[in-house]
Amino acid sequence: IQNVKWTGNVYNLRRRSDFEGFYNGIRSGFTFGTGKPKARLRGENGVVLYLVGDAEGIANSLGTDRLQIKFDD
């Protein structure tokens, strides 16, 4: 079980609407107690996210991810 708080940088964001959509990416990290997992995600609108997490718990992560970001207006 792992809890992660992600922070990072956003690139190629021209409009707020560009942030919404599906993102594909890779992640890596190992946590035993505390750790710093990393992720790089690219959105369908060209937005790129570079994220670093503050993690607590036990986890080993290496692989690909797909997620959707959507705003509730």
Coordinates of N, CA, C and O in Angstrom, one line a residue:
I1 N 0.9 -1.2 0.0 CA 0.0 0.0 0.0 C 0.9 1.2 0.0 O 1.9 1.3 0.7
Q2 N 0.5 2.2 -0.8 CA 1.3 3.4 -1.0 C 0.5 4.7 -1.1 O -0.5 4.7 -1.8
N3 N 0.9 5.7 -0.4 CA 0.3 7.1 -0.6 C 1.3 8.0 -1.2 O 2.5 8.0 -0.8
V4 N 0.9 8.7 -2.3 CA 1.8 9.5 -3.0 C 1.2 10.9 -3.2 O 0.0 11.0 -3.6
K5 N 2.0 11.9 -3.0 CA 1.6 13.3 -3.3 C 2.5 13.8 -4.4 O 3.7 13.8 -4.3
W6 N 1.9 14.1 -5.6 CA 2.7 14.4 -6.8 C 2.9 15.9 -7.0 O 1.9 16.7 -6.8
T7 N 4.1 16.3 -7.4 CA 4.3 17.7 -7.8 C 5.2 17.7 -9.0 O 5.8 16.6 -9.3
G8 N 5.2 18.7 -9.8 CA 6.1 18.7 -11.0 C 5.9 19.9 -11.9 O 5.4 20.9 -11.5
N9 N 6.3 19.7 -13.1 CA 6.3 20.8 -14.1 C 5.4 20.4 -15.3 O 5.3 19.2 -15.6
V10 N 4.8 21.4 -15.9 CA 3.9 21.3 -17.0 C 4.5 22.0 -18.2 O 4.9 23.2 -18.1
Y11 N 4.6 21.4 -19.4 CA 5.1 22.0 -20.6 C 4.1 21.9 -21.7 O 3.3 21.1 -21.8
N12 N 4.3 22.9 -22.6 CA 3.4 23.0 -23.8 C 2.0 23.3 -23.6 O 1.1 22.9 -24.4
L13 N 1.7 23.9 -22.5 CA 0.3 24.3 -22.1 C 0.0 25.6 -22.7 O 0.5 26.6 -22.2
R14 N -0.8 25.7 -23.7 CA -1.2 27.0 -24.3 C -2.5 27.5 -23.8 O -2.7 28.7 -23.7
R15 N -3.5 26.6 -23.6 CA -4.8 26.9 -23.2 C -5.2 26.0 -22.0 O -4.7 24.8 -22.0
R16 N -6.1 26.4 -21.2 CA -6.6 25.5 -20.1 C -7.2 24.3 -20.7 O -7.0 23.2 -20.1
S17 N -7.9 24.4 -21.8 CA -8.5 23.2 -22.4 C -7.5 22.2 -22.9 O -7.8 21.0 -23.0
D18 N -6.3 22.6 -23.1 CA -5.2 21.6 -23.6 C -4.8 20.7 -22.4 O -4.3 19.6 -22.7
F19 N -5.1 21.1 -21.2 CA -4.7 20.2 -20.0 C -5.6 19.0 -19.9 O -5.1 17.9 -19.5
E20 N -6.9 19.1 -20.3 CA -7.8 18.0 -20.2 C -7.5 17.0 -21.3 O -6.9 17.3 -22.4
G21 N -7.8 15.7 -21.0 CA -7.6 14.6 -22.0 C -6.9 13.4 -21.4 O -6.7 13.3 -20.2
F22 N -6.6 12.5 -22.3 CA -5.9 11.3 -21.9 C -4.4 11.5 -21.9 O -3.9 12.1 -22.8
Y23 N -3.7 10.9 -21.0 CA -2.2 11.0 -20.9 C -1.7 9.6 -20.8 O -2.2 8.7 -20.1
N24 N -0.6 9.4 -21.5 CA 0.2 8.1 -21.5 C 1.6 8.4 -21.0 O 2.1 9.5 -21.2
G25 N 2.1 7.5 -20.2 CA 3.5 7.8 -19.7 C 4.1 6.6 -19.1 O 3.6 5.5 -19.1
I26 N 5.3 6.9 -18.5 CA 6.1 5.9 -17.8 C 6.4 6.4 -16.4 O 6.4 7.6 -16.1
R27 N 6.5 5.4 -15.5 CA 6.8 5.7 -14.1 C 7.9 4.8 -13.6 O 8.0 3.6 -14.1
S28 N 8.6 5.2 -12.6 CA 9.6 4.3 -12.0 C 9.8 4.8 -10.5 O 9.6 5.9 -10.2
G29 N 10.1 3.8 -9.7 CA 10.5 4.1 -8.3 C 10.3 2.9 -7.4 O 9.6 2.0 -7.7
F30 N 11.0 2.9 -6.3 CA 10.8 1.9 -5.3 C 10.6 2.6 -3.9 O 11.4 3.6 -3.6
T31 N 9.7 2.2 -3.2 CA 9.4 2.8 -1.9 C 9.4 1.7 -0.8 O 8.6 0.8 -0.9
F32 N 10.2 1.9 0.2 CA 10.1 1.1 1.4 C 10.2 2.1 2.6 O 11.3 2.5 2.9
G33 N 9.1 2.5 3.1 CA 9.0 3.6 4.1 C 8.7 4.9 3.4 O 7.6 5.3 3.3
T34 N 9.8 5.5 2.8 CA 9.5 6.8 2.0 C 10.3 6.7 0.8 O 11.3 5.9 0.7
G35 N 9.9 7.4 -0.3 CA 10.6 7.3 -1.6 C 10.2 8.5 -2.5 O 9.3 9.3 -2.1
K36 N 10.8 8.6 -3.6 CA 10.6 9.6 -4.6 C 10.3 9.0 -6.0 O 11.2 9.0 -6.9
P37 N 9.1 8.5 -6.2 CA 8.8 7.9 -7.6 C 8.8 9.1 -8.6 O 8.5 10.2 -8.2
K38 N 9.0 8.7 -9.8 CA 9.0 9.7 -10.9 C 8.1 9.3 -12.0 O 7.9 8.1 -12.2
A39 N 7.5 10.2 -12.7 CA 6.6 9.9 -13.9 C 6.8 11.0 -14.9 O 7.0 12.2 -14.6
R40 N 6.6 10.5 -16.2 CA 6.6 11.4 -17.3 C 5.4 11.1 -18.1 O 5.2 9.9 -18.6
L41 N 4.5 12.0 -18.3 CA 3.2 11.8 -19.0 C 3.1 12.8 -20.2 O 3.4 13.9 -20.1
R42 N 2.6 12.3 -21.3 CA 2.3 13.1 -22.5 C 0.8 13.0 -22.8 O 0.3 11.9 -23.0
G43 N 0.2 14.2 -22.9 CA -1.3 14.3 -23.2 C -1.6 14.3 -24.7 O -0.7 14.6 -25.5
E44 N -2.8 14.0 -25.0 CA -3.2 13.9 -26.4 C -3.2 15.3 -27.1 O -3.2 15.4 -28.3
N45 N -3.1 16.4 -26.3 CA -3.1 17.7 -26.8 C -1.7 18.3 -26.8 O -1.5 19.5 -26.9
G46 N -0.6 17.4 -26.5 CA 0.7 17.9 -26.6 C 1.3 18.3 -25.2 O 2.5 18.7 -25.2
V47 N 0.5 18.4 -24.2 CA 1.0 18.8 -22.9 C 1.8 17.7 -22.3 O 1.5 16.5 -22.4
V48 N 3.0 18.1 -21.7 CA 3.9 17.1 -21.1 C 4.0 17.4 -19.6 O 4.1 18.6 -19.2
L49 N 3.8 16.4 -18.7 CA 4.0 16.5 -17.3 C 5.2 15.7 -16.8 O 5.4 14.5 -17.2
Y50 N 6.1 16.4 -16.1 CA 7.2 15.7 -15.4 C 6.9 15.8 -13.9 O 6.8 16.9 -13.3
L51 N 6.7 14.6 -13.3 CA 6.2 14.6 -11.9 C 7.2 13.8 -11.0 O 7.8 12.9 -11.4
V52 N 7.3 14.3 -9.7 CA 8.0 13.6 -8.7 C 7.1 13.5 -7.5 O 6.4 14.4 -7.1
G53 N 7.1 12.3 -6.9 CA 6.2 12.1 -5.8 C 6.9 12.0 -4.5 O 8.1 11.7 -4.4
D54 N 6.2 12.4 -3.4 CA 6.6 12.1 -2.0 C 5.7 10.9 -1.6 O 4.5 11.0 -1.4
A55 N 6.4 9.7 -1.5 CA 5.6 8.5 -1.2 C 5.9 8.0 0.2 O 7.0 8.1 0.7
E56 N 4.9 7.3 0.7 CA 5.0 6.6 2.0 C 4.4 5.2 1.8 O 3.3 5.1 1.1
G57 N 5.0 4.2 2.3 CA 4.4 2.9 2.2 C 5.4 1.9 1.6 O 6.6 2.2 1.6
I58 N 4.9 0.9 1.0 CA 5.8 -0.1 0.3 C 5.2 -0.3 -1.1 O 4.1 -0.6 -1.3
A59 N 6.1 -0.1 -2.1 CA 5.7 -0.3 -3.4 C 6.9 -0.3 -4.3 O 8.0 0.2 -4.0
N60 N 6.8 -1.1 -5.4 CA 7.8 -1.1 -6.5 C 7.1 -0.8 -7.8 O 6.1 -1.5 -8.1
S61 N 7.4 0.3 -8.4 CA 6.7 0.7 -9.6 C 7.6 0.9 -10.8 O 8.6 1.6 -10.7
L62 N 7.3 0.2 -11.9 CA 8.0 0.4 -13.1 C 7.1 0.0 -14.2 O 6.6 -1.1 -14.2
G63 N 6.7 0.9 -15.1 CA 5.8 0.5 -16.1 C 5.2 1.7 -16.8 O 5.7 2.8 -16.7
T64 N 4.1 1.5 -17.5 CA 3.4 2.5 -18.2 C 2.0 2.8 -17.5 O 1.5 2.0 -16.8
D65 N 1.5 4.0 -17.8 CA 0.3 4.4 -17.2 C -0.6 5.1 -18.3 O 0.0 5.7 -19.2
R66 N -1.8 5.1 -18.1 CA -2.8 5.9 -18.9 C -3.8 6.4 -17.9 O -4.4 5.7 -17.2
L67 N -4.0 7.7 -18.0 CA -5.0 8.4 -17.1 C -5.7 9.5 -17.9 O -5.2 10.0 -18.9
Q68 N -6.8 9.9 -17.3 CA -7.6 11.0 -17.9 C -7.7 12.1 -16.9 O -8.0 11.9 -15.7
I69 N -7.5 13.3 -17.4 CA -7.6 14.5 -16.6 C -8.8 15.3 -17.1 O -8.9 15.5 -18.4
K70 N -9.8 15.6 -16.3 CA -11.0 16.3 -16.7 C -11.4 17.3 -15.6 O -11.4 16.9 -14.4
F71 N -11.8 18.5 -16.0 CA -12.2 19.5 -15.1 C -13.7 19.4 -14.9 O -14.5 19.1 -15.8
D72 N -14.2 19.7 -13.7 CA -15.6 19.8 -13.4 C -15.9 21.3 -13.3 O -15.5 22.0 -12.4
D73 N -16.5 21.8 -14.4 CA -16.7 23.3 -14.5 C -18.0 23.6 -13.8 O -19.0 23.1 -13.7

